[in-house]
Short mmCIF file of C-alpha atoms in Angstrom, two decimals:
data_model
loop_
_atom_site.label_atom_id
_atom_site.label_comp_id
_atom_site.label_asym_id
_atom_site.label_seq_id
_atom_site.Cartn_x
_atom_site.Cartn_y
_atom_site.Cartn_z
CA MET A 21 0.00 0.00 0.00
CA GLU A 22 1.07 3.58 -0.63
CA CYS A 23 0.55 6.58 1.63
CA ARG A 24 -2.75 8.29 0.90
CA ARG A 25 -1.11 11.74 1.02
CA CYS A 26 2.38 11.52 -0.52
CA GLY A 27 2.37 8.14 -2.28
CA SER A 28 5.37 6.78 -0.40
CA ARG A 29 5.58 2.99 -0.07
CA LEU A 30 4.41 1.63 3.29
CA ASP A 31 5.80 -1.54 4.85
CA ARG A 32 2.24 -2.59 5.77
CA ALA A 33 -1.16 -1.32 4.70
CA GLY A 34 -2.36 1.40 7.01
CA ASP A 35 1.03 2.22 8.56
CA PHE A 36 1.75 5.77 9.64
CA CYS A 37 3.82 7.44 6.90
CA LEU A 38 7.28 8.36 8.15
CA VAL A 39 7.93 10.52 5.08
CA CYS A 40 5.03 13.01 5.25
CA ARG A 41 4.09 12.20 8.88
CA HIS A 42 0.51 11.38 7.89
CA PRO A 43 -1.69 8.59 9.36
CA ASN A 44 -3.36 6.16 6.96
CA VAL A 45 -5.98 4.83 9.38
CA ASP A 46 -8.11 6.73 11.89
CA THR A 47 -9.41 3.78 13.92
CA VAL A 48 -8.10 0.36 14.99
CA VAL A 49 -10.33 -2.51 16.18
CA CYS A 50 -8.77 -5.44 18.07
CA GLU A 51 -10.47 -8.82 18.50
CA LEU A 52 -8.52 -10.65 21.17
CA GLY A 53 -8.54 -14.39 21.71
CA ARG A 54 -6.19 -16.10 24.12
CA GLU A 55 -3.96 -17.45 21.33
CA ARG A 56 -5.01 -15.38 18.32
CA ALA A 57 -5.72 -11.69 17.83
CA SER A 58 -6.79 -9.66 14.83
CA VAL A 59 -6.05 -5.97 14.39
CA THR A 60 -8.21 -4.19 11.81
CA GLY A 61 -7.49 -0.68 10.55
CA LEU A 62 -10.29 1.63 9.41
CA PHE A 63 -10.18 4.90 7.51
CA GLU A 64 -13.30 7.05 7.17
CA GLY A 65 -15.55 4.02 7.70
CA GLU A 66 -13.72 1.69 5.30
CA ARG A 67 -11.55 -1.32 6.13
CA VAL A 68 -7.91 -0.80 5.22
CA GLY A 69 -6.61 -4.21 6.27
CA THR A 70 -6.48 -6.83 9.02
CA TRP A 71 -3.34 -8.16 10.67
CA THR A 72 -3.19 -11.36 12.74
CA VAL A 73 -1.02 -12.05 15.78
CA THR A 74 -0.77 -15.56 17.28
CA THR A 75 0.84 -17.22 20.28
CA ILE A 76 1.00 -20.60 22.00
CA GLN A 77 -0.41 -20.35 25.50
CA GLU A 78 1.98 -21.23 28.29
CA THR A 79 1.02 -22.41 31.76
CA GLY A 80 2.34 -21.81 35.24
CA GLU A 81 5.03 -19.22 35.83
CA ASP A 82 5.60 -18.68 32.11
CA GLU A 83 2.00 -17.67 31.32
CA LYS A 84 2.25 -14.01 32.34
CA ARG A 85 5.46 -13.54 30.35
CA GLU A 86 3.98 -15.25 27.30
CA ARG A 87 0.75 -13.20 27.50
CA ARG A 88 2.74 -10.00 27.91
CA ASN A 89 4.83 -10.82 24.84
CA PHE A 90 1.67 -11.68 22.87
CA THR A 91 -0.09 -8.43 23.72
CA GLY A 92 3.16 -6.54 23.16
CA ARG A 93 3.10 -7.65 19.52
CA VAL A 94 -0.54 -6.53 19.27
CA ALA A 95 0.45 -3.17 20.78
CA ASP A 96 3.25 -2.85 18.20
CA GLU A 97 0.71 -3.29 15.39
CA ILE A 98 -1.44 -0.53 16.90
CA HIS A 99 1.48 1.84 17.39
CA ARG A 100 2.51 1.35 13.75
CA LYS A 101 -0.83 2.87 12.70
CA ARG A 102 -0.98 5.80 15.18
CA PRO A 103 -4.79 5.89 15.05
CA GLU A 104 -7.09 8.41 16.69
CA GLU A 105 -9.18 5.72 18.40
CA VAL A 106 -8.61 2.11 19.49
CA TYR A 107 -11.44 -0.36 20.23
CA ALA A 108 -11.10 -3.88 21.57
CA THR A 109 -13.11 -6.93 22.54
CA GLY A 110 -12.25 -10.44 23.68
CA GLU A 111 -10.51 -12.22 26.53
CA ARG A 112 -10.59 -10.11 29.70
CA ASP A 113 -7.06 -10.97 30.86
CA VAL A 114 -5.62 -10.24 27.42
CA LEU A 115 -7.50 -6.94 27.30
CA GLY A 116 -6.16 -5.94 30.68
CA THR A 117 -2.57 -6.73 29.75
CA LEU A 118 -2.87 -4.89 26.43
CA ARG A 119 -4.33 -1.81 28.11
CA GLY A 120 -1.20 -1.50 30.22
CA GLN A 121 1.00 -1.46 27.11
CA LEU A 122 -0.80 1.32 25.22
CA HIS A 123 -0.78 5.09 25.57
CA TYR A 124 -4.22 5.15 23.91
CA ASP A 125 -7.60 4.99 25.64
CA LEU A 126 -8.72 1.42 24.91
CA ARG A 127 -12.46 1.57 24.28
CA ARG A 128 -14.25 -1.69 24.99
CA VAL A 129 -16.66 -3.20 22.46
CA ALA A 130 -19.15 -4.88 24.75
CA ASP A 131 -21.37 -6.83 22.38
CA PRO A 132 -20.61 -10.59 22.59
CA GLY A 133 -21.23 -12.65 19.49
CA GLU A 134 -21.15 -9.68 17.12
CA ASP A 135 -18.56 -8.64 14.56
CA ALA A 136 -16.56 -6.06 16.50
CA VAL A 137 -15.60 -4.13 13.37
CA GLU A 138 -19.21 -3.88 12.21
CA THR A 139 -20.24 -2.79 15.71
CA VAL A 140 -17.68 0.02 15.68
CA LEU A 141 -18.73 1.11 12.20
CA ALA A 142 -22.40 1.13 13.24
CA ARG A 143 -21.57 3.29 16.25
CA SER A 144 -19.29 5.68 14.42
CA GLU A 145 -21.88 8.45 14.72
CA GLU A 146 -22.33 7.93 18.47
CA SER A 147 -20.34 9.63 21.19
CA PRO A 148 -17.87 7.10 22.65
CA LEU A 149 -17.98 6.34 26.35
CA ALA A 150 -15.34 8.12 28.40
CA VAL A 151 -12.57 5.99 29.88
CA VAL A 152 -11.94 6.29 33.64
CA GLU A 153 -8.27 6.43 34.59
CA THR A 154 -8.89 6.02 38.34
CA PRO A 155 -7.17 2.88 39.71
CA PRO A 156 -9.73 0.11 40.41
CA ARG A 157 -9.07 0.09 44.16
CA GLU A 158 -10.00 3.80 44.36
CA LYS A 159 -13.38 3.26 42.66
CA LEU A 160 -14.82 1.37 45.63
CA GLY A 161 -16.84 3.63 47.93
CA GLY A 162 -19.82 3.81 50.24
CA SER A 163 -20.26 3.06 53.92
CA HIS A 164 -20.73 -0.73 53.59
CA SER A 165 -17.29 -2.31 53.45
CA THR A 166 -18.43 -5.92 53.97
CA LEU A 167 -19.12 -7.85 50.78
CA VAL A 168 -21.38 -10.87 50.56
CA GLY A 169 -19.68 -14.10 49.51
CA GLY A 170 -16.21 -13.39 50.92
CA ARG A 171 -13.45 -13.74 48.31
CA ALA A 172 -15.93 -14.61 45.58
CA GLY A 173 -17.88 -11.44 46.34
CA GLN A 174 -14.65 -9.45 46.23
CA ALA A 175 -13.82 -10.96 42.82
CA ILE A 176 -17.26 -9.99 41.51
CA VAL A 177 -16.90 -6.40 42.69
CA ALA A 178 -13.39 -6.32 41.18
CA ILE A 179 -14.91 -7.10 37.77
CA ALA A 180 -16.91 -3.87 38.08
CA THR A 181 -14.08 -1.70 39.44
CA ASP A 182 -11.77 -2.93 36.68
CA HIS A 183 -14.14 -1.83 33.92
CA PRO A 184 -12.83 1.23 32.00
CA HIS A 185 -16.28 2.87 31.83
CA VAL A 186 -17.07 2.54 35.54
CA LYS A 187 -16.52 5.59 37.77
CA LYS A 188 -17.67 4.31 41.15
CA VAL A 189 -18.83 1.06 42.78
CA ILE A 190 -20.95 1.41 45.93
CA PRO A 191 -21.96 -1.76 47.84
CA GLY A 192 -25.22 -1.64 49.78
CA PRO A 193 -26.17 -3.50 52.97
CA ILE A 194 -26.38 -7.30 52.98
CA GLU A 195 -29.96 -8.52 53.28
CA SER A 196 -31.37 -11.97 53.93
CA GLY A 197 -34.60 -13.78 53.24
CA GLY A 198 -34.36 -13.92 49.47
CA ARG A 199 -34.42 -17.05 47.39
CA GLY A 200 -31.40 -19.22 48.09
CA SER A 201 -28.71 -20.14 45.59
CA ARG A 202 -27.40 -23.70 45.58
CA THR A 203 -24.63 -23.00 43.11
CA GLY A 204 -22.37 -20.76 45.20
CA VAL A 205 -21.93 -17.02 44.92
CA ARG A 206 -23.69 -15.64 41.83
CA ALA A 207 -24.31 -12.18 40.40
CA LYS A 208 -25.95 -10.35 37.53
CA ALA A 209 -26.01 -6.77 36.28
CA THR A 210 -29.54 -5.39 36.01
CA ARG A 211 -31.02 -3.11 33.36
CA ALA A 212 -29.46 0.36 33.19
CA ASP A 213 -31.41 3.32 34.52
CA GLY A 214 -32.08 6.55 32.62
CA ARG A 215 -28.66 7.96 33.55
CA GLY A 216 -26.78 4.88 32.35
CA ASN A 217 -25.97 3.41 35.77
CA VAL A 218 -26.52 -0.27 36.60
CA ARG A 219 -26.78 -2.48 39.68
CA LEU A 220 -25.01 -5.71 40.49
CA LEU A 221 -27.13 -8.14 42.49
CA VAL A 222 -24.79 -10.53 44.35
CA ARG A 223 -26.28 -13.63 45.99
CA ASP A 224 -24.76 -16.10 48.43
CA GLY A 225 -27.30 -18.62 49.66
CA SER A 226 -30.24 -16.60 50.98
CA SER A 227 -28.13 -13.45 51.40
CA VAL A 228 -28.21 -10.77 48.73
CA GLN A 229 -26.32 -7.51 48.29
CA GLU A 230 -27.10 -4.73 45.84
CA VAL A 231 -24.02 -2.99 44.44
CA ARG A 232 -24.55 0.31 42.64
CA VAL A 233 -22.30 0.79 39.61
CA VAL A 234 -21.87 4.38 38.42
CA THR A 235 -20.76 4.51 34.76
CA THR A 236 -19.66 7.14 32.25
CA ALA A 237 -22.74 6.39 30.12
CA ALA A 238 -24.99 9.34 29.33
CA ASP A 239 -28.25 7.43 28.98
CA ARG A 240 -29.91 4.01 29.24
CA GLU A 241 -28.76 2.89 25.79
CA GLN A 242 -25.09 3.51 26.57
CA GLY A 243 -25.54 2.02 30.05
CA GLU A 244 -26.88 -1.17 28.49
CA ARG A 245 -23.55 -1.61 26.69
CA VAL A 246 -21.75 -1.51 30.05
CA ARG A 247 -24.31 -3.89 31.59
CA GLU A 248 -23.81 -6.42 28.78
CA ASP A 249 -20.06 -6.20 29.21
CA LEU A 250 -20.27 -6.78 32.97
CA ASN A 251 -22.55 -9.80 32.51
CA ARG A 252 -20.20 -11.21 29.91
CA ALA A 253 -17.28 -10.87 32.34
CA LEU A 254 -19.35 -12.57 35.06
CA ASP A 255 -20.01 -15.43 32.61
CA GLU A 256 -16.31 -15.76 31.82
CA GLU A 257 -15.41 -15.94 35.52
CA GLY A 258 -18.21 -18.40 36.35
CA PHE A 259 -20.24 -16.01 38.53
CA ARG A 260 -23.22 -15.26 36.27
CA GLU A 261 -26.60 -15.96 37.87
#
């Protein structure tokens, strides 16, 4: 491919031109599996090209190093393009590792089962959700510090605090007398309200705790995208009710 502005030859389609200092994509969409990732470049709503990065998953002490190297190669592909926006979907651990290797805001595509590129193109006219830079541990607030379900409850709340479009997570009091769960600690994110905020309902046996999740969404429609993403993460971690 040649540069759209000066015609200089590019090593890869969509690369930033080092001759005229002009980008050849404006958006990058990453679809991240645990052993395979695709990086698609877009320019003014058109696909420029897709690049694939693969790895062989390690186990034990070598897994973190291998995952870091894998996402590092994905990050290199993104940096070659110097896009204005970066979107991603896929494995939560891979997403988290990649986010730490980029100087871009990584905007999450939260629709499971859909073509991430088509989702981004369909939403190109919408205002993107703001990314919260606050460390996850600082997002937890409220006067109720005890979480239902012990470590499992803490892991569920951590899924919410780790989300890039969540500003604050506020646990409520633990109540009893609800229907019991025989499958351990379970949770679900409920329908977003008119301001785009959602609730996590966490159950452990007959005990239930409502956790308010304050998001950067501006309305119910945007809040639903965050809710779907939270429920998907709960599914992945085995906590979905």
